[in-house]
DNA sequence: GCGGATGACGTGATGTTATCACATAACTGA
DNA sequence: TCAGTTATGTGATAACATCACGTCATCCGC
């Protein structure tokens, strides 16, 4: 069990890492990991839940898809400090990039405080065209 | 046709406004507006699409639900300046509040520029407990 | 007024995303 | 060994969203 993770979590994590910089839906994962023995959505969703909980992957709400955390290194495993970065998502090519900006984090903290909400989770996604796709003809 | 909107858009908008400060899913709208003659999901989704396009409602990605824009006043109608504010979403009671913060908007602009992405849409949601729910026992 | 273009709507089928419910197996520690 | 917990298998179902095709009304140029 790689990284000390349960088998299914390891399978899903490896698949997502092999698509670094992209996001896969649960059913795309299911299709790709069917041959490895994952037979139903439940199996995938359970693995995803575990990986989300320990911060090894992130959910992209605007795509209903999942991407490997760009900062989770080998050996962090359980107990890894979970961050919730912002993402830039390209509508054209599907590229997903983490945006870690201290100023953004700071402002979000202030906004959250002022809002009177006890913030438990953040969804910060910038959706558009990545540099390459914006420059491309068409 | 209230506000010069097509009938179905007007029905959906009125329903969402009657739940100001909350969000409703497409199927909740369908259930409530069935008696008014809206029979299928398509009918609802078409109305939602039109309302989103002219900025009279917003989609809350983390809920797969929709909420009336807090700033769209009577008479704005088509051509209304569409903003995409941030939202605070209470997991407990379902409250949805728009957060319009100039500093946040400014930082997002900078982050977007630096990212090299041509940003077409933003999803900014703070999910947690509203003041009342955070204070409540249990 | 005819005819085409457009926009709104009705409706059944289908596609996609996510969860429930219940059974079985595997690991862990007294 | 046995109980408690965690992980998994699997079929059914729920929730969210779109496709495809047809109809009807309005508008506009001729």
Coordinates of C-alpha atoms (C1' of nucleotides) in Angstrom, one line a residue:
Chain A
X1 CA 0.0 0.0 0.0
X2 CA 1.8 3.0 -1.3
X3 CA 2.1 5.9 1.1
X4 CA 0.4 3.7 3.7
X5 CA -2.9 4.4 2.0
X6 CA -5.6 1.8 1.6
X7 CA -5.4 0.1 -1.8
X8 CA -8.2 1.9 -3.5
X9 CA -7.1 5.3 -2.3
X10 CA -3.6 4.6 -3.6
X11 CA -5.0 3.5 -7.0
X12 CA -7.1 6.7 -7.3
X13 CA -4.2 8.9 -6.1
X14 CA -1.8 7.4 -8.6
X15 CA -4.2 7.9 -11.4
X16 CA -4.8 11.5 -10.5
X17 CA -1.1 12.1 -10.2
X18 CA -0.5 10.6 -13.6
X19 CA -2.8 13.4 -14.9
X20 CA -1.1 16.1 -13.0
X21 CA -2.4 19.5 -14.1
X22 CA -5.7 18.1 -15.1
X23 CA -8.8 17.0 -13.3
X24 CA -10.7 13.7 -13.7
X25 CA -14.4 13.0 -12.8
X26 CA -15.3 10.1 -10.6
X27 CA -16.6 8.2 -13.6
X28 CA -13.5 8.9 -15.6
X29 CA -11.6 7.4 -12.7
X30 CA -14.0 4.5 -12.6
X31 CA -13.5 3.8 -16.3
X32 CA -9.7 3.9 -16.0
X33 CA -9.5 1.9 -12.9
X34 CA -12.1 -0.7 -13.8
X35 CA -9.4 -3.0 -15.1
X36 CA -7.6 -2.6 -11.7
X37 CA -10.6 -4.0 -10.0
X38 CA -12.8 -0.9 -9.1
X39 CA -16.3 -1.9 -10.1
X40 CA -18.7 0.7 -8.9
X41 CA -19.1 4.5 -8.3
X42 CA -19.2 3.8 -4.5
X43 CA -15.7 2.4 -4.6
X44 CA -14.4 5.5 -6.3
X45 CA -16.3 8.0 -4.1
X46 CA -15.1 6.3 -1.0
X47 CA -11.5 6.6 -2.1
X48 CA -12.0 10.2 -3.1
X49 CA -13.5 11.0 0.3
X50 CA -10.5 9.6 2.1
X51 CA -8.0 11.5 -0.1
X52 CA -9.9 14.8 0.2
X53 CA -10.0 14.4 4.0
X54 CA -6.2 14.1 4.2
X55 CA -5.6 16.8 1.6
X56 CA -3.9 14.7 -1.0
X57 CA -6.4 15.7 -3.7
X58 CA -8.8 18.7 -4.3
X59 CA -12.3 18.9 -5.7
X60 CA -12.9 21.3 -8.5
X61 CA -16.5 22.4 -8.0
X62 CA -16.9 24.0 -11.3
X63 CA -16.0 20.8 -13.1
X64 CA -17.3 18.2 -10.6
X65 CA -13.9 16.7 -10.9
X66 CA -10.8 16.0 -8.8
X67 CA -7.2 16.8 -9.1
X68 CA -4.0 15.7 -7.2
X69 CA -2.7 18.3 -4.8
X70 CA 0.4 19.9 -6.4
X71 CA 2.0 20.2 -3.0
X72 CA 1.5 16.8 -1.4
X73 CA 4.8 15.1 -1.5
X74 CA 5.7 11.5 -1.0
X75 CA 5.8 10.7 2.7
X76 CA 3.4 13.3 3.9
X77 CA 0.5 10.8 3.9
X78 CA -2.0 11.1 6.7
X79 CA -1.8 14.3 8.8
X80 CA -0.5 16.3 5.9
X81 CA -1.4 19.9 6.4
X82 CA -4.5 20.5 4.3
X83 CA -4.6 23.7 2.4
X84 CA -7.4 24.9 0.1
X85 CA -5.8 26.8 -2.7
X86 CA -7.4 28.7 -5.4
X87 CA -7.5 27.2 -8.9
X88 CA -7.4 28.5 -12.4
X89 CA -9.3 26.2 -14.8
X90 CA -9.1 26.3 -18.5
X91 CA -12.4 25.7 -20.2
X92 CA -10.7 24.8 -23.5
X93 CA -8.0 22.3 -22.6
X94 CA -9.0 21.3 -19.1
X95 CA -5.8 22.5 -17.5
X96 CA -6.1 23.0 -13.8
X97 CA -3.5 25.1 -12.0
X98 CA -3.2 25.8 -8.2
X99 CA -2.8 29.4 -7.4
X100 CA -1.2 30.0 -4.0
X101 CA -1.3 33.7 -3.4
X102 CA -0.6 35.0 0.1
X103 CA -2.4 38.3 -0.6
X104 CA -5.5 36.4 -1.7
X105 CA -5.4 34.2 1.4
X106 CA -5.0 37.3 3.6
X107 CA -8.0 39.1 2.0
X108 CA -10.1 35.9 2.2
X109 CA -9.3 35.7 5.9
X110 CA -10.5 39.3 6.4
X111 CA -13.6 38.9 4.3
X112 CA -14.5 35.7 6.2
X113 CA -14.0 37.5 9.6
X114 CA -16.2 40.4 8.5
X115 CA -18.9 38.1 7.1
X116 CA -19.5 36.7 10.6
X117 CA -19.3 33.2 9.1
X118 CA -17.2 30.5 10.6
X119 CA -15.6 29.3 7.4
X120 CA -14.9 25.6 7.2
X121 CA -14.2 25.3 3.5
X122 CA -13.4 27.6 0.5
X123 CA -14.1 27.3 -3.2
X124 CA -12.0 29.7 -5.2
X125 CA -11.9 29.0 -8.9
X126 CA -11.0 31.3 -11.8
X127 CA -12.5 29.8 -15.0
X128 CA -11.4 30.9 -18.4
X129 CA -8.7 30.3 -21.0
X130 CA -5.1 29.4 -20.0
X131 CA -2.3 31.4 -21.7
X132 CA -1.8 28.8 -24.4
X133 CA -5.5 28.5 -25.3
X134 CA -6.1 32.3 -25.1
X135 CA -3.2 32.8 -27.6
X136 CA -4.3 30.0 -29.9
X137 CA -6.3 30.9 -33.1
X138 CA -9.9 30.1 -33.1
Chain B
X1 CA -44.5 39.0 -18.3
X2 CA -43.1 40.7 -15.3
X3 CA -39.9 42.7 -15.9
X4 CA -40.3 42.0 -19.6
X5 CA -39.0 38.5 -19.0
X6 CA -40.4 35.4 -20.7
X7 CA -43.1 33.7 -18.6
X8 CA -41.0 30.9 -17.3
X9 CA -38.1 33.1 -16.4
X10 CA -40.4 35.3 -14.5
X11 CA -41.9 32.4 -12.6
X12 CA -38.4 31.1 -11.6
X13 CA -37.1 34.5 -10.7
X14 CA -40.2 35.2 -8.5
X15 CA -39.7 31.9 -6.8
X16 CA -36.1 32.5 -6.1
X17 CA -36.8 36.0 -4.8
X18 CA -39.4 34.7 -2.5
X19 CA -36.6 32.7 -1.0
X20 CA -34.2 35.6 -0.8
X21 CA -31.1 34.6 1.3
X22 CA -31.4 30.9 0.3
X23 CA -30.7 28.8 -2.7
X24 CA -32.9 26.4 -4.5
X25 CA -31.9 23.5 -6.7
X26 CA -33.4 23.1 -10.2
X27 CA -35.5 20.2 -9.0
X28 CA -36.8 22.1 -6.0
X29 CA -37.9 24.8 -8.4
X30 CA -39.5 22.2 -10.5
X31 CA -41.5 20.8 -7.6
X32 CA -42.7 24.2 -6.5
X33 CA -43.5 25.5 -10.0
X34 CA -45.1 22.3 -11.3
X35 CA -48.5 23.6 -10.3
X36 CA -47.8 26.7 -12.3
X37 CA -47.3 24.6 -15.3
X38 CA -43.6 23.8 -15.4
X39 CA -43.5 20.1 -16.2
X40 CA -39.9 19.1 -16.9
X41 CA -36.3 19.8 -15.9
X42 CA -35.6 21.3 -19.3
X43 CA -38.2 24.0 -18.7
X44 CA -36.5 25.0 -15.5
X45 CA -32.9 24.8 -16.8
X46 CA -33.8 27.0 -19.8
X47 CA -35.3 29.6 -17.5
X48 CA -32.3 29.4 -15.2
X49 CA -29.9 29.8 -18.2
X50 CA -31.7 33.0 -19.3
X51 CA -31.6 34.5 -15.8
X52 CA -28.0 33.6 -15.3
X53 CA -27.1 35.2 -18.6
X54 CA -28.6 38.6 -17.7
X55 CA -27.3 38.5 -14.1
X56 CA -30.6 38.3 -12.3
X57 CA -29.6 35.1 -10.5
X58 CA -26.4 33.3 -9.5
X59 CA -25.4 29.7 -9.4
X60 CA -23.9 28.4 -6.2
X61 CA -21.5 25.7 -7.3
X62 CA -21.0 24.1 -3.9
X63 CA -24.7 23.5 -3.6
X64 CA -25.6 22.9 -7.3
X65 CA -28.3 25.5 -6.6
X66 CA -29.4 29.0 -7.6
X67 CA -30.1 32.2 -5.7
X68 CA -31.6 35.5 -6.7
X69 CA -29.1 38.3 -7.1
X70 CA -29.3 40.6 -4.1
X71 CA -28.6 43.6 -6.3
X72 CA -30.8 43.2 -9.2
X73 CA -33.6 45.7 -8.7
X74 CA -36.9 46.0 -10.4
X75 CA -36.5 47.6 -13.7
X76 CA -32.9 46.6 -14.4
X77 CA -34.0 43.7 -16.6
X78 CA -32.0 42.8 -19.6
X79 CA -28.6 44.5 -19.9
X80 CA -28.2 44.7 -16.2
X81 CA -24.5 44.9 -15.3
X82 CA -23.6 41.3 -14.3
X83 CA -21.4 40.9 -11.4
X84 CA -20.1 37.7 -9.9
X85 CA -19.8 38.3 -6.2
X86 CA -18.4 36.0 -3.6
X87 CA -20.8 34.0 -1.4
X88 CA -20.9 32.8 2.1
X89 CA -22.9 29.6 2.4
X90 CA -24.1 28.1 5.7
X91 CA -24.0 24.3 5.7
X92 CA -26.4 24.2 8.6
X93 CA -29.3 26.4 7.7
X94 CA -28.7 26.9 4.0
X95 CA -28.3 30.7 4.2
X96 CA -26.5 32.3 1.3
X97 CA -25.1 35.8 1.5
X98 CA -23.5 37.8 -1.1
X99 CA -20.1 39.3 -0.1
X100 CA -19.2 42.3 -2.2
X101 CA -15.7 43.3 -1.1
X102 CA -13.6 45.7 -3.2
X103 CA -10.4 44.5 -1.7
X104 CA -11.3 40.9 -2.7
X105 CA -12.2 41.9 -6.2
X106 CA -8.9 43.8 -6.5
X107 CA -6.8 40.9 -5.3
X108 CA -8.6 38.5 -7.6
X109 CA -7.9 40.8 -10.5
X110 CA -4.2 40.8 -9.7
X111 CA -4.1 37.0 -9.2
X112 CA -5.9 36.5 -12.4
X113 CA -3.5 38.7 -14.3
X114 CA -0.5 37.0 -12.8
X115 CA -1.9 33.6 -13.5
X116 CA -1.8 34.2 -17.3
X117 CA -5.4 33.0 -17.5
X118 CA -8.0 35.0 -19.4
X119 CA -10.6 34.8 -16.7
X120 CA -14.2 34.5 -17.9
X121 CA -15.9 33.5 -14.7
X122 CA -15.3 33.2 -11.0
X123 CA -16.5 30.9 -8.3
X124 CA -15.8 32.3 -4.9
X125 CA -17.6 30.5 -2.1
X126 CA -16.9 30.5 1.6
X127 CA -18.7 27.5 3.1
X128 CA -19.2 27.1 6.9
X129 CA -21.6 28.2 9.6
X130 CA -23.3 31.5 9.7
X131 CA -23.2 33.6 12.8
X132 CA -26.5 32.3 14.2
X133 CA -25.7 28.6 13.5
X134 CA -22.1 28.9 14.8
X135 CA -23.5 30.4 18.1
X136 CA -26.3 27.9 18.4
X137 CA -25.8 24.9 20.8
X138 CA -25.2 21.5 19.2
Chain C
dG1 C1' -50.5 38.0 -46.6
dC2 C1' -46.6 34.9 -47.6
dG3 C1' -42.5 32.8 -46.0
dG4 C1' -38.4 32.5 -43.4
dA5 C1' -35.9 33.5 -39.1
dT6 C1' -36.0 33.6 -34.4
dG7 C1' -37.2 32.8 -29.7
dA8 C1' -40.0 30.5 -26.2
dC9 C1' -42.0 26.4 -24.8
dG10 C1' -43.6 21.1 -24.2
dT11 C1' -42.1 16.7 -23.5
dG12 C1' -39.9 12.0 -23.5
dA13 C1' -35.6 10.0 -23.4
dT14 C1' -31.1 9.9 -22.0
dG15 C1' -26.7 11.1 -19.9
dT16 C1' -23.9 12.3 -15.8
dT17 C1' -22.9 12.8 -10.9
dA18 C1' -23.6 11.0 -6.2
dT19 C1' -25.5 8.3 -2.4
dC20 C1' -28.0 4.4 0.0
dA21 C1' -28.2 0.0 1.9
dC22 C1' -26.5 -4.1 3.1
dA23 C1' -23.1 -7.9 3.0
dT24 C1' -18.3 -9.4 3.4
dA25 C1' -13.5 -9.3 4.3
dA26 C1' -9.3 -7.4 6.6
dC27 C1' -6.9 -5.2 10.2
dT28 C1' -6.1 -4.1 15.3
dG29 C1' -5.7 -4.6 19.9
dA30 C1' -7.2 -6.4 24.5
Chain D
dT1 C1' -10.0 -15.6 20.2
dC2 C1' -13.1 -12.2 20.0
dA3 C1' -14.9 -7.5 19.5
dG4 C1' -14.5 -3.2 17.3
dT5 C1' -13.1 -0.7 13.6
dT6 C1' -11.8 0.2 8.9
dA7 C1' -11.9 -1.1 4.1
dT8 C1' -14.3 -3.2 0.3
dG9 C1' -18.0 -5.4 -3.1
dT10 C1' -22.2 -4.7 -5.3
dG11 C1' -27.0 -3.6 -6.9
dA12 C1' -30.2 -0.2 -6.6
dT13 C1' -31.6 4.4 -6.4
dA14 C1' -31.5 9.4 -6.0
dA15 C1' -30.1 13.9 -7.7
dC16 C1' -28.4 16.9 -11.2
dA17 C1' -28.3 18.1 -16.2
dT18 C1' -28.8 17.8 -21.3
dC19 C1' -30.3 16.0 -25.9
dA20 C1' -33.5 15.7 -29.5
dC21 C1' -37.4 16.8 -31.7
dG22 C1' -41.7 19.1 -32.3
dT23 C1' -44.9 23.0 -31.8
dC24 C1' -46.4 27.7 -31.6
dA25 C1' -46.0 32.7 -31.7
dT26 C1' -43.8 36.9 -33.1
dC27 C1' -41.2 39.7 -36.1
dC28 C1' -39.7 41.4 -40.4
dG29 C1' -38.8 41.9 -45.3
dC30 C1' -40.9 41.3 -49.4

